[in-house]
JSON list of C-alpha atoms in Angstrom, two decimals:
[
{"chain": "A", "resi": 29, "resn": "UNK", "atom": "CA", "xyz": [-3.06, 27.07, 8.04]},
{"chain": "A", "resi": 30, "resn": "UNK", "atom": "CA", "xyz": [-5.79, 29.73, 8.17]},
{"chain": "A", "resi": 31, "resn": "UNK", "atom": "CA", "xyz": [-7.21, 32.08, 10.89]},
{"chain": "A", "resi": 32, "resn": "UNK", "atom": "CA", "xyz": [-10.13, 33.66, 10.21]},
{"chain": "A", "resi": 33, "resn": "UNK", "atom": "CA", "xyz": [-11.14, 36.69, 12.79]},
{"chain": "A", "resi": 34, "resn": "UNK", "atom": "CA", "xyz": [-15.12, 36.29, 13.64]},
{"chain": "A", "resi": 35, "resn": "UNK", "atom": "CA", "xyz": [-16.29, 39.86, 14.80]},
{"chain": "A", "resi": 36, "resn": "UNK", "atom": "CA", "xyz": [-19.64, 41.79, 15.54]},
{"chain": "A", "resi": 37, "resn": "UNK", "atom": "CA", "xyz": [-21.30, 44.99, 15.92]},
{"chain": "A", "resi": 38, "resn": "UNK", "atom": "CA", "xyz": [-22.03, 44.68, 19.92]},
{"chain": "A", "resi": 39, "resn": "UNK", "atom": "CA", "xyz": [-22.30, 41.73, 22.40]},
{"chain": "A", "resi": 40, "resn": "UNK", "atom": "CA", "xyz": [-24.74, 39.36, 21.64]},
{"chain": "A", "resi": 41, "resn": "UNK", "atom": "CA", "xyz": [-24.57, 39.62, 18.01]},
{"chain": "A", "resi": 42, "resn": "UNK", "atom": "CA", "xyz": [-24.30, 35.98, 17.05]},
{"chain": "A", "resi": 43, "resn": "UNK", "atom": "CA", "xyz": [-20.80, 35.47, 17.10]},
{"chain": "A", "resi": 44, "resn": "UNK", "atom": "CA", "xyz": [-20.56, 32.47, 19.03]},
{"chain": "A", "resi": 45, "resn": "UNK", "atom": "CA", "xyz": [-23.31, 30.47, 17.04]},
{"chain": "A", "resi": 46, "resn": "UNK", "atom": "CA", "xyz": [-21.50, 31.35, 14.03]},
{"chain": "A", "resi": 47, "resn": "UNK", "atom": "CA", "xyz": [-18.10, 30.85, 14.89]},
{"chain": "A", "resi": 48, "resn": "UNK", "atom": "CA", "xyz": [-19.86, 27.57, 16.22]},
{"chain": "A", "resi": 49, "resn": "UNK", "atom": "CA", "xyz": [-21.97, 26.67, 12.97]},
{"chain": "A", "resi": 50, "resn": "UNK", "atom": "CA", "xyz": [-19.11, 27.15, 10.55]},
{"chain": "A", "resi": 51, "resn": "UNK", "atom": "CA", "xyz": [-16.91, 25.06, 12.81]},
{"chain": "A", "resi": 52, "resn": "UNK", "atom": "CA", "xyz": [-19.01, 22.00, 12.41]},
{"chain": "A", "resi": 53, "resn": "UNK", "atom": "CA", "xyz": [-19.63, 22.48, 8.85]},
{"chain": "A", "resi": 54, "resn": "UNK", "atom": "CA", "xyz": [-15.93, 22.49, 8.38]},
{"chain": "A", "resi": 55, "resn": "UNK", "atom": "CA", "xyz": [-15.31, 19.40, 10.61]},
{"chain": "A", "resi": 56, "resn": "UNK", "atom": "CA", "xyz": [-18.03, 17.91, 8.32]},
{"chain": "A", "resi": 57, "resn": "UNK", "atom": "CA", "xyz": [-16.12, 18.67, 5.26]},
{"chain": "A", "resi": 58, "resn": "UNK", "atom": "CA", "xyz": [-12.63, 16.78, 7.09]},
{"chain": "A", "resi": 59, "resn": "UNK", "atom": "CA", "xyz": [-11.09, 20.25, 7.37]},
{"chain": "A", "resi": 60, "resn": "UNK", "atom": "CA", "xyz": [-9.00, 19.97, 11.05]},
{"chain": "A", "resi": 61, "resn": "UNK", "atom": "CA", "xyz": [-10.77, 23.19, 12.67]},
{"chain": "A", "resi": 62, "resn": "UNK", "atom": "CA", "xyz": [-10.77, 24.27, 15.71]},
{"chain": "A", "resi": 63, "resn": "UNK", "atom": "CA", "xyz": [-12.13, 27.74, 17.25]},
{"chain": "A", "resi": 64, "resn": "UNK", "atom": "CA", "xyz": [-10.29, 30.43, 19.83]},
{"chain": "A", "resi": 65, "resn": "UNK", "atom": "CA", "xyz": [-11.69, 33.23, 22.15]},
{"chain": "A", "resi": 66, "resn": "UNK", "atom": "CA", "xyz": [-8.63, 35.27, 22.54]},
{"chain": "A", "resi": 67, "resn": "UNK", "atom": "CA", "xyz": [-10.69, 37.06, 25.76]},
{"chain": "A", "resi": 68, "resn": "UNK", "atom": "CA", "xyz": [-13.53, 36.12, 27.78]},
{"chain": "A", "resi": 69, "resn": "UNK", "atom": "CA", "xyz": [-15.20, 37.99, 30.02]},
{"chain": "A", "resi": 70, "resn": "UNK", "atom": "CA", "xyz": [-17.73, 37.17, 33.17]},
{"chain": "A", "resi": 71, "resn": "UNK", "atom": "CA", "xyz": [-16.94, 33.87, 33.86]},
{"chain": "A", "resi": 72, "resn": "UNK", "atom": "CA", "xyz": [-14.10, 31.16, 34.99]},
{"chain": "A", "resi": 73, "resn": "UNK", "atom": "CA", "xyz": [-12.91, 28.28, 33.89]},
{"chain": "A", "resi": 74, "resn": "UNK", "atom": "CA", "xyz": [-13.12, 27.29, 30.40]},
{"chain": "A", "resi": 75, "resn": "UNK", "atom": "CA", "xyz": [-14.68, 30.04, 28.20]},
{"chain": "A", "resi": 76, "resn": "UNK", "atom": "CA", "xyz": [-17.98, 29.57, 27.93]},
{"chain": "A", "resi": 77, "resn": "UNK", "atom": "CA", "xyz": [-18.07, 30.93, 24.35]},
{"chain": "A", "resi": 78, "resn": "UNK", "atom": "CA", "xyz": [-15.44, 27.81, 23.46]},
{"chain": "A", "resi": 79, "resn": "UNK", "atom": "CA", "xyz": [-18.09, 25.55, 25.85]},
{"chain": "A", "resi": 80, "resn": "UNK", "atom": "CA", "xyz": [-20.60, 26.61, 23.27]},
{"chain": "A", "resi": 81, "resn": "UNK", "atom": "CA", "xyz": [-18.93, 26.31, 20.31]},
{"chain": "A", "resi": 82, "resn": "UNK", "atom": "CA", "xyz": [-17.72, 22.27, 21.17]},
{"chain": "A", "resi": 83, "resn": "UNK", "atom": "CA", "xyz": [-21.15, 22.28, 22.21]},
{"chain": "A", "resi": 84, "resn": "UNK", "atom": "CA", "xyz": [-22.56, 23.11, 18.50]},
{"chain": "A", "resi": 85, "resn": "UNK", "atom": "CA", "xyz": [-19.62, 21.29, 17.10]},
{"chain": "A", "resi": 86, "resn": "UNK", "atom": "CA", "xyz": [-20.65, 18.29, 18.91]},
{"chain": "A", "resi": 87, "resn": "UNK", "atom": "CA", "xyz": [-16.91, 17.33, 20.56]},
{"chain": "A", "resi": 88, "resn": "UNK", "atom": "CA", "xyz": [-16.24, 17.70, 24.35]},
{"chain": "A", "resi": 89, "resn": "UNK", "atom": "CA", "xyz": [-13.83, 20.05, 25.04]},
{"chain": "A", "resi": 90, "resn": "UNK", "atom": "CA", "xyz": [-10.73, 20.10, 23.90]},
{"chain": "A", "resi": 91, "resn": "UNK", "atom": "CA", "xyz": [-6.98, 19.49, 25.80]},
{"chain": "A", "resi": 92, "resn": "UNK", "atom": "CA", "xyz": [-6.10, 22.98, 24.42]},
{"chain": "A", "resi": 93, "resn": "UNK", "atom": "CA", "xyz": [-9.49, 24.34, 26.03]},
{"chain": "A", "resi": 94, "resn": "UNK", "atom": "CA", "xyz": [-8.13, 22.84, 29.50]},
{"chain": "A", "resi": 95, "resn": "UNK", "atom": "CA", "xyz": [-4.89, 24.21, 29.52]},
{"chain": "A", "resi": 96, "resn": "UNK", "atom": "CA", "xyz": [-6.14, 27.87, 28.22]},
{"chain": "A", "resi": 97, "resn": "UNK", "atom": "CA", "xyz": [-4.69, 28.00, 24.61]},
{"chain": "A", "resi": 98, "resn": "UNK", "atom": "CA", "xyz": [-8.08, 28.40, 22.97]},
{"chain": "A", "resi": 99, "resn": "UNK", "atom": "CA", "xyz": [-8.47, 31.41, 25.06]},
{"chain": "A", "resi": 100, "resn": "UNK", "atom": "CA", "xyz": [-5.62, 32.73, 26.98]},
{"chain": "A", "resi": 101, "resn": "UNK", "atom": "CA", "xyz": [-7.38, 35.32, 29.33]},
{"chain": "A", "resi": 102, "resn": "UNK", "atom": "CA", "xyz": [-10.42, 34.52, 31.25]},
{"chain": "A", "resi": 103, "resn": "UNK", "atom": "CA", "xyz": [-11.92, 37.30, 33.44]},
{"chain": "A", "resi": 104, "resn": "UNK", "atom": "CA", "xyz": [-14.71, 37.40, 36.02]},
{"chain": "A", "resi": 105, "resn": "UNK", "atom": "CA", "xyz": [-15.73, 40.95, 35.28]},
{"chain": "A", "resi": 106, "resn": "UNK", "atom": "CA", "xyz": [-18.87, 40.83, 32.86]},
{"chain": "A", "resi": 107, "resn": "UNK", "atom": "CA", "xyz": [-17.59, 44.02, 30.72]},
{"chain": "A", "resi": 108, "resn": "UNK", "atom": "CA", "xyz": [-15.07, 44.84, 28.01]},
{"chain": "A", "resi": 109, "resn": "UNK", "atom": "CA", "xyz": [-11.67, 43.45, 28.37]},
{"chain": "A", "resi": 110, "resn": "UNK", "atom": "CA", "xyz": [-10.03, 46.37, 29.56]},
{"chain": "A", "resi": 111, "resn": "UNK", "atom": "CA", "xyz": [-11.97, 47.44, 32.06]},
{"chain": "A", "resi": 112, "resn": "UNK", "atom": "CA", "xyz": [-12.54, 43.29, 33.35]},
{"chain": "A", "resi": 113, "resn": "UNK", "atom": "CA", "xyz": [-8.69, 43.56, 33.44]},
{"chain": "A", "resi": 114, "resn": "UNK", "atom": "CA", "xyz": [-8.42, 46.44, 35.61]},
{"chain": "A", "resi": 115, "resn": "UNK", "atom": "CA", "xyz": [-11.15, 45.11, 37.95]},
{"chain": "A", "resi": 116, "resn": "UNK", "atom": "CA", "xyz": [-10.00, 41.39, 37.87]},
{"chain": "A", "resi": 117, "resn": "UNK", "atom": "CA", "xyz": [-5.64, 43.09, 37.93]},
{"chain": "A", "resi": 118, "resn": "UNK", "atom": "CA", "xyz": [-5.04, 41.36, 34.94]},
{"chain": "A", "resi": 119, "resn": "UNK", "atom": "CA", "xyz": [-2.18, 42.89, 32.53]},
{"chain": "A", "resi": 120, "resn": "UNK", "atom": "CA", "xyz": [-3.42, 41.76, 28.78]},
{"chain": "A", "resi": 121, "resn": "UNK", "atom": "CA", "xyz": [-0.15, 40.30, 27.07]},
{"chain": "A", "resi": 122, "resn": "UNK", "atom": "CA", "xyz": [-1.65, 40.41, 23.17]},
{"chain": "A", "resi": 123, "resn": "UNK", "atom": "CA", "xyz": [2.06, 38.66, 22.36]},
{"chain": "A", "resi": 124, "resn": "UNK", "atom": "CA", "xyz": [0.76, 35.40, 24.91]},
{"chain": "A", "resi": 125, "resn": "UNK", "atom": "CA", "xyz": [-2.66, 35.55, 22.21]},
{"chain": "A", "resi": 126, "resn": "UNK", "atom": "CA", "xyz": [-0.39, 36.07, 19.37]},
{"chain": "A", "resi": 127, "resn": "UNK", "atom": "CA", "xyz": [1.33, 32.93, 21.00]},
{"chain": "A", "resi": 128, "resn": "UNK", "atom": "CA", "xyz": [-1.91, 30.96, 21.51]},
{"chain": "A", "resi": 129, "resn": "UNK", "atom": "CA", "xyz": [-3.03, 31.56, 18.36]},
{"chain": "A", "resi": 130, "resn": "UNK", "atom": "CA", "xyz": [0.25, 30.44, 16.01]},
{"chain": "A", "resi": 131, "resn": "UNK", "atom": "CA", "xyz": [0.41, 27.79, 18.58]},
{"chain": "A", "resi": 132, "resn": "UNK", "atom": "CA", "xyz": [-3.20, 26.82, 17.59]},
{"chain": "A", "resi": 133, "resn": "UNK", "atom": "CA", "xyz": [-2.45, 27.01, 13.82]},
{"chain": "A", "resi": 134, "resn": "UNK", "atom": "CA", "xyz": [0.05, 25.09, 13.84]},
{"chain": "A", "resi": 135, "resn": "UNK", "atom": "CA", "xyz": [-1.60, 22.28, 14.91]},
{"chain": "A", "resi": 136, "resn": "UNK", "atom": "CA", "xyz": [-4.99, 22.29, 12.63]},
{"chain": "A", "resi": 137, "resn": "UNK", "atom": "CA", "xyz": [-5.94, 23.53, 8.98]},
{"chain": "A", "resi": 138, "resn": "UNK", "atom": "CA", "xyz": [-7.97, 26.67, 9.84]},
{"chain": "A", "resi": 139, "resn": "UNK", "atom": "CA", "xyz": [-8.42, 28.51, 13.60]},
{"chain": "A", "resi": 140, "resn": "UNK", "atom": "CA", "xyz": [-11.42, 30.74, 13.97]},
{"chain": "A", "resi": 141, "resn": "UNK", "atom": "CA", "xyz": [-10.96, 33.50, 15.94]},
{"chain": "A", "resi": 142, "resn": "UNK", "atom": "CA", "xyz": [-14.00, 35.04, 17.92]},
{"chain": "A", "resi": 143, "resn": "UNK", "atom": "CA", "xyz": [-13.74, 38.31, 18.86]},
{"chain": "A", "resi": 144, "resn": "UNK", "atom": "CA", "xyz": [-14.72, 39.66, 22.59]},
{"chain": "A", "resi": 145, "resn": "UNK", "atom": "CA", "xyz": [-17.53, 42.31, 21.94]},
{"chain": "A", "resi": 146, "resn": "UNK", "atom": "CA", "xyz": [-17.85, 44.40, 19.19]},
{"chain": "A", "resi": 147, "resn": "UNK", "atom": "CA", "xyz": [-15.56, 45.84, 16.80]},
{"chain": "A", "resi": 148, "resn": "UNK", "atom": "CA", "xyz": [-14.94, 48.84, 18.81]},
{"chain": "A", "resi": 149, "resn": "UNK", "atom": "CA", "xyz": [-14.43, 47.22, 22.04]},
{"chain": "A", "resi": 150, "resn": "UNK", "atom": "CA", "xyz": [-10.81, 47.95, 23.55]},
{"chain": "A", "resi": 151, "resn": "UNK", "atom": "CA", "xyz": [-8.63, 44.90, 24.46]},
{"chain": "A", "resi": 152, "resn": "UNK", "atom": "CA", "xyz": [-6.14, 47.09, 26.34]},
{"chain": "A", "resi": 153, "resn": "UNK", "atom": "CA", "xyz": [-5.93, 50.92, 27.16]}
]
């Protein structure tokens, strides 16, 4: 098992699409991948950052998607994770993404981790 973090300078880097990209090319290669947002911000449901990257990929979602291990906290709030907590009264447990994430490598060859925002960006206070 290997988890490789996927990080940026700012929001709308590229992360996604690369996280995405070097998915598929791994799939391609028989390597059992699979990709995690540990936070995602302004929106519900399924990350839509995982949504693109099955999307690239080209799989449907996956069960882990559905029942939130790909990405553990999902926040309305379009801004960085701390602050979407606040506003959405969310307390960030980084033990429940530790979780997600051995869970997730445990189960395929390599887990790529995209990061929410850019380097700097604070995932709790």
């Amino acid at each position: 098992m290997a988890v490789y973090f996927i990080s940026g300078i700012d929001t709308d880097a590229g992360k996604s699409i690369v996280t995405g990209v070097i998915a598929r090319t791994l799939a391609g290669k028989g390597v059992k991948v699979i990709t995690q947002k540990f936070i995602q911000t302004g929106c519900t449901g399924i990350s839509e950052d995982i949504l693109k990257h099955r999307e690239i990929m080209g799989i449907p979602p996956q069960e882990v998607d559905k029942d939130g291990t790909t990405c553990p906290y999902v926040m309305t709030y379009p801004a960085s994770p701390h602050l979407a907590a606040e506003i959405d009264k969310v307390e960030i447990d980084t033990g429940l993404i530790l979780r997600s994430t051995e869970k997730l490598s445990s189960l395929y060859d390599v887990v790529l981790l995209e990061g929410a925002g850019g380097l700097y960006v604070p995932v709790t206070r």
